[in-house]
Amino acid sequence: MEVDENTYLQHKRMKVYSLETNSIVERKWFLDLLTCMFGVGAWILVNSLYTQLPLLVQSAPEGWNLPSYLSIAVQIGNVGPLLYGAWRRKYGNRYDRPLTIAVLTSGVASVFLMAGFYDVTGSVFGQMHSVVLCALTFTMALVGCTSSVLFIPSLARYPDIYLVTYMVGEGISGFVPSAVAIVQGVGTTTCRSVVGPDGQISKVKSTTDALFSSGPFFVGIGAIMCASTVSYLCLEYLPNCKREKIRTPPDVDGQQTIGVGSADNRSHRLDVSLLAVQGVIVFFANGLLPSIQSFSCLPYGYMAYHFATNLSNIANPVACFFAYYTNRTSKTVIYMLCSVCLVSTVYMLMTAFMSPSPPLRNSTTGIVLIVFIWVLFFGCASYVKLSIAAVLRNKGNRGLYLYGCITQIGSTLGALIGFYLINVVQLLKSYEPC
């Protein structure tokens, strides 16, 4: 059966063209719902941690350095995909279903433990640290890190439109905790002058509380994580879902090829270049920039940090929804947005390295600009990552597996460099107004 371009466009929104069956197949709303909710569970735990940073840095013993410690804890979570890679090499993907269930269940347990013990500290090498927070960050990060190589390939047995729905769910995993955190508020920290018994005037920090603490926040995230786990179980076990799976998942060896010889080589080089772009984007978006965000934003005030953190997460699903209705596989758009990311990155790095006195620090313009730049970067980066995933999906399970691997490698390198700059060579300086 031949399907021309006009027919394809007519069915683009409600139907999907399947290369495997060479026909138009109807989309199912319940698969959209379940894959979206499954995607929410991939990164909602890590995203929820970052939305709480404006609150946590005010009381944690690490202060402004806390994001760099948590970024390292998140990247240590890459032991999950490393172990999975070794497992996959020996056993293939035969046990992906029970492994996915185990990973999701561990995430549920971790977030509920976080709700009760996130503020417990302990001495490490003679210094106080947020030991429980860092330890549970690692176990929660195992879910997100492993999802890149375990969750995404499991969707190869569904039509490719559901990959977009899954990634919309990943975007919502940033939107939901950010929206709640904006309502929660960050509290305000001010300095007031106090006259001592000896007549000397000293500065004292005064902090007002947020609407509610991080404990109830993590309980709510735990409930959402439970729903995500149930969604995956439905995708794997409900008869209605199983009937929608394609018989043979697309694979690079089984797909039709267009052209021969040098055309195939050009396609291969293009895929490598996209993987390189993905590595650079996640180096900054997932690794380095979250580590230095406190130094870039806090000189403009806790509210600037609060809105930059949470609106950046909201920009993620907005970008995903936009990609849903556009030509998300356009290489021209990908490289244009990469240029925007580059300019934004330069400004964010400049403000961080100039801390505690970045440009326009004491002005409304400076506050608005720093929030806008952070939101712009993460919105564009989210679109680029989704677009690259959509292109590589045409390589089947293997293409998405490579996408997941390069994502974790780039993220890890970025976090390690951020930790080195902040805690080892101490190039970035914090500022205490009191």
Short mmCIF file of C-alpha atoms in Angstrom, two decimals, residues 136-321:
data_model
loop_
_atom_site.label_atom_id
_atom_site.label_comp_id
_atom_site.label_asym_id
_atom_site.label_seq_id
_atom_site.Cartn_x
_atom_site.Cartn_y
_atom_site.Cartn_z
CA LEU A 136 18.78 9.60 48.66
CA THR A 137 19.59 11.90 45.76
CA PHE A 138 21.79 9.09 44.46
CA THR A 139 19.06 6.45 44.74
CA MET A 140 16.50 8.79 43.17
CA ALA A 141 18.92 9.61 40.38
CA LEU A 142 19.26 5.91 39.57
CA VAL A 143 15.73 6.11 38.18
CA GLY A 144 16.40 9.06 35.89
CA CYS A 145 19.84 7.93 34.73
CA THR A 146 18.73 4.39 34.01
CA SER A 147 15.58 5.59 32.25
CA SER A 148 17.66 6.90 29.36
CA VAL A 149 18.85 3.40 28.47
CA LEU A 150 16.05 1.27 29.93
CA PHE A 151 12.74 3.15 29.69
CA ILE A 152 13.07 4.75 26.25
CA PRO A 153 14.07 1.57 24.34
CA SER A 154 11.01 -0.19 25.78
CA LEU A 155 8.88 2.08 23.59
CA ALA A 156 10.44 0.73 20.39
CA ARG A 157 7.54 -1.74 20.15
CA TYR A 158 5.05 1.11 19.88
CA PRO A 159 4.60 3.52 16.92
CA ASP A 160 7.07 6.40 17.06
CA ILE A 161 4.45 9.05 17.94
CA TYR A 162 4.32 7.57 21.45
CA LEU A 163 8.01 8.38 21.90
CA VAL A 164 7.05 12.04 21.55
CA THR A 165 4.25 11.53 24.08
CA TYR A 166 6.73 9.89 26.47
CA MET A 167 9.08 12.86 26.15
CA VAL A 168 6.18 15.24 26.73
CA GLY A 169 5.74 13.29 29.95
CA GLU A 170 9.41 13.88 30.75
CA GLY A 171 8.76 17.57 30.24
CA ILE A 172 5.73 17.47 32.53
CA SER A 173 8.01 15.89 35.13
CA GLY A 174 9.67 19.29 35.29
CA PHE A 175 6.50 21.34 35.02
CA VAL A 176 4.53 19.75 37.87
CA PRO A 177 7.11 20.11 40.68
CA SER A 178 8.03 23.59 39.43
CA ALA A 179 4.41 24.75 39.44
CA VAL A 180 3.96 23.42 42.96
CA ALA A 181 7.25 25.02 44.06
CA ILE A 182 6.16 28.42 42.72
CA VAL A 183 3.02 28.18 44.86
CA GLN A 184 5.14 26.94 47.76
CA GLY A 185 7.34 30.02 47.57
CA VAL A 186 10.91 30.37 48.72
CA GLY A 187 10.62 32.62 51.72
CA THR A 188 12.63 35.82 51.95
CA THR A 189 15.97 36.47 53.54
CA THR A 190 16.77 39.99 54.72
CA CYS A 191 19.35 41.65 56.93
CA ARG A 192 18.38 43.74 59.91
CA SER A 193 20.54 45.79 62.21
CA VAL A 194 20.70 44.81 65.87
CA VAL A 195 22.20 46.97 68.62
CA GLY A 196 24.11 44.88 71.16
CA PRO A 197 24.50 45.53 74.91
CA ASP A 198 27.80 47.26 74.25
CA GLY A 199 26.19 49.62 71.76
CA GLN A 200 27.75 47.97 68.71
CA ILE A 201 25.55 47.47 65.65
CA SER A 202 25.61 44.06 64.01
CA LYS A 203 23.82 42.55 60.99
CA VAL A 204 21.49 39.59 61.57
CA LYS A 205 19.90 37.42 58.87
CA SER A 206 16.11 37.22 59.06
CA THR A 207 14.29 34.54 57.03
CA THR A 208 10.57 34.06 56.49
CA ASP A 209 9.31 30.53 55.80
CA ALA A 210 7.81 29.22 52.57
CA LEU A 211 4.12 28.28 52.44
CA PHE A 212 5.03 24.67 53.29
CA SER A 213 8.26 22.75 53.79
CA SER A 214 10.01 20.27 51.52
CA GLY A 215 8.60 17.27 53.43
CA PRO A 216 4.98 17.53 52.21
CA PHE A 217 6.31 18.46 48.77
CA PHE A 218 8.17 15.14 48.46
CA VAL A 219 5.13 13.21 49.67
CA GLY A 220 3.14 14.64 46.76
CA ILE A 221 5.93 13.70 44.34
CA GLY A 222 5.85 10.17 45.75
CA ALA A 223 2.15 9.86 44.89
CA ILE A 224 2.88 10.90 41.30
CA MET A 225 5.72 8.37 41.13
CA CYS A 226 3.30 5.64 42.19
CA ALA A 227 0.99 6.62 39.31
CA SER A 228 3.91 6.42 36.88
CA THR A 229 4.75 2.91 38.06
CA VAL A 230 1.14 1.81 37.59
CA SER A 231 1.16 3.30 34.09
CA TYR A 232 4.15 1.19 33.07
CA LEU A 233 2.49 -1.94 34.44
CA CYS A 234 -0.58 -1.13 32.33
CA LEU A 235 1.55 -0.66 29.21
CA GLU A 236 3.13 -4.07 29.70
CA TYR A 237 0.21 -6.15 30.98
CA LEU A 238 -3.11 -4.65 29.87
CA PRO A 239 -4.49 -6.60 26.87
CA ASN A 240 -5.63 -3.40 25.14
CA CYS A 241 -2.07 -2.04 25.28
CA LYS A 242 -0.41 -5.27 24.23
CA ARG A 243 -2.56 -5.41 21.11
CA GLU A 244 -1.19 -2.06 19.97
CA LYS A 245 2.43 -3.20 19.98
CA ILE A 246 4.04 -3.70 16.59
CA ARG A 247 5.15 -7.23 15.85
CA THR A 248 8.82 -6.49 15.26
CA PRO A 249 10.50 -3.36 16.68
CA PRO A 250 12.32 -1.30 14.09
CA ASP A 251 16.03 -1.95 13.99
CA VAL A 252 18.85 -0.51 11.99
CA ASP A 253 19.50 -3.89 10.37
CA GLY A 254 15.88 -4.50 9.47
CA GLN A 255 14.87 -1.11 8.12
CA GLN A 256 14.67 -0.18 4.52
CA THR A 257 17.60 1.90 3.37
CA ILE A 258 17.34 4.80 0.99
CA GLY A 259 20.23 5.04 -1.37
CA VAL A 260 23.51 3.20 -1.30
CA GLY A 261 27.22 3.81 -1.06
CA SER A 262 28.12 7.40 -0.24
CA ALA A 263 24.53 8.27 0.72
CA ASP A 264 24.65 5.70 3.52
CA ASN A 265 27.99 7.14 4.69
CA ARG A 266 26.50 10.63 4.81
CA SER A 267 23.61 9.32 6.90
CA HIS A 268 26.05 7.67 9.29
CA ARG A 269 28.08 10.86 9.65
CA LEU A 270 24.92 12.83 10.30
CA ASP A 271 23.92 10.51 13.11
CA VAL A 272 27.36 10.86 14.69
CA SER A 273 27.14 14.65 14.48
CA LEU A 274 23.74 14.61 16.18
CA LEU A 275 25.09 12.40 18.95
CA ALA A 276 27.95 14.89 19.40
CA VAL A 277 25.45 17.78 19.62
CA GLN A 278 23.45 15.80 22.18
CA GLY A 279 26.58 15.22 24.25
CA VAL A 280 27.45 18.94 24.29
CA ILE A 281 23.90 20.03 25.11
CA VAL A 282 23.54 17.65 28.06
CA PHE A 283 27.08 18.50 29.24
CA PHE A 284 25.76 21.96 30.04
CA ALA A 285 22.03 21.35 30.61
CA ASN A 286 22.28 18.27 32.85
CA GLY A 287 25.76 18.63 34.32
CA LEU A 288 27.66 21.92 34.49
CA LEU A 289 24.93 24.57 34.56
CA PRO A 290 22.82 23.04 37.38
CA SER A 291 26.02 22.94 39.47
CA ILE A 292 26.73 26.65 39.04
CA GLN A 293 23.16 27.98 38.94
CA SER A 294 23.27 29.18 42.54
CA PHE A 295 26.34 31.33 41.77
CA SER A 296 24.73 32.69 38.60
CA CYS A 297 21.35 33.55 40.14
CA LEU A 298 21.70 34.08 43.90
CA PRO A 299 23.61 37.40 43.61
CA TYR A 300 20.33 38.72 42.16
CA GLY A 301 18.37 37.41 45.16
CA TYR A 302 16.60 34.27 46.32
CA MET A 303 13.51 35.13 44.28
CA ALA A 304 15.59 35.33 41.09
CA TYR A 305 17.06 31.90 41.87
CA HIS A 306 13.60 30.57 42.69
CA PHE A 307 12.01 31.72 39.43
CA ALA A 308 15.01 30.83 37.27
CA THR A 309 14.99 27.29 38.64
CA ASN A 310 11.27 26.66 38.38
CA LEU A 311 10.46 28.51 35.17
CA SER A 312 13.36 26.68 33.49
CA ASN A 313 11.69 23.41 34.35
CA ILE A 314 8.39 24.71 33.01
CA ALA A 315 10.11 25.66 29.74
CA ASN A 316 10.86 21.97 29.19
CA PRO A 317 7.26 20.75 28.62
CA VAL A 318 6.44 23.91 26.68
CA ALA A 319 9.25 23.06 24.26
CA CYS A 320 8.05 19.45 24.05
CA PHE A 321 4.46 20.48 23.26
#
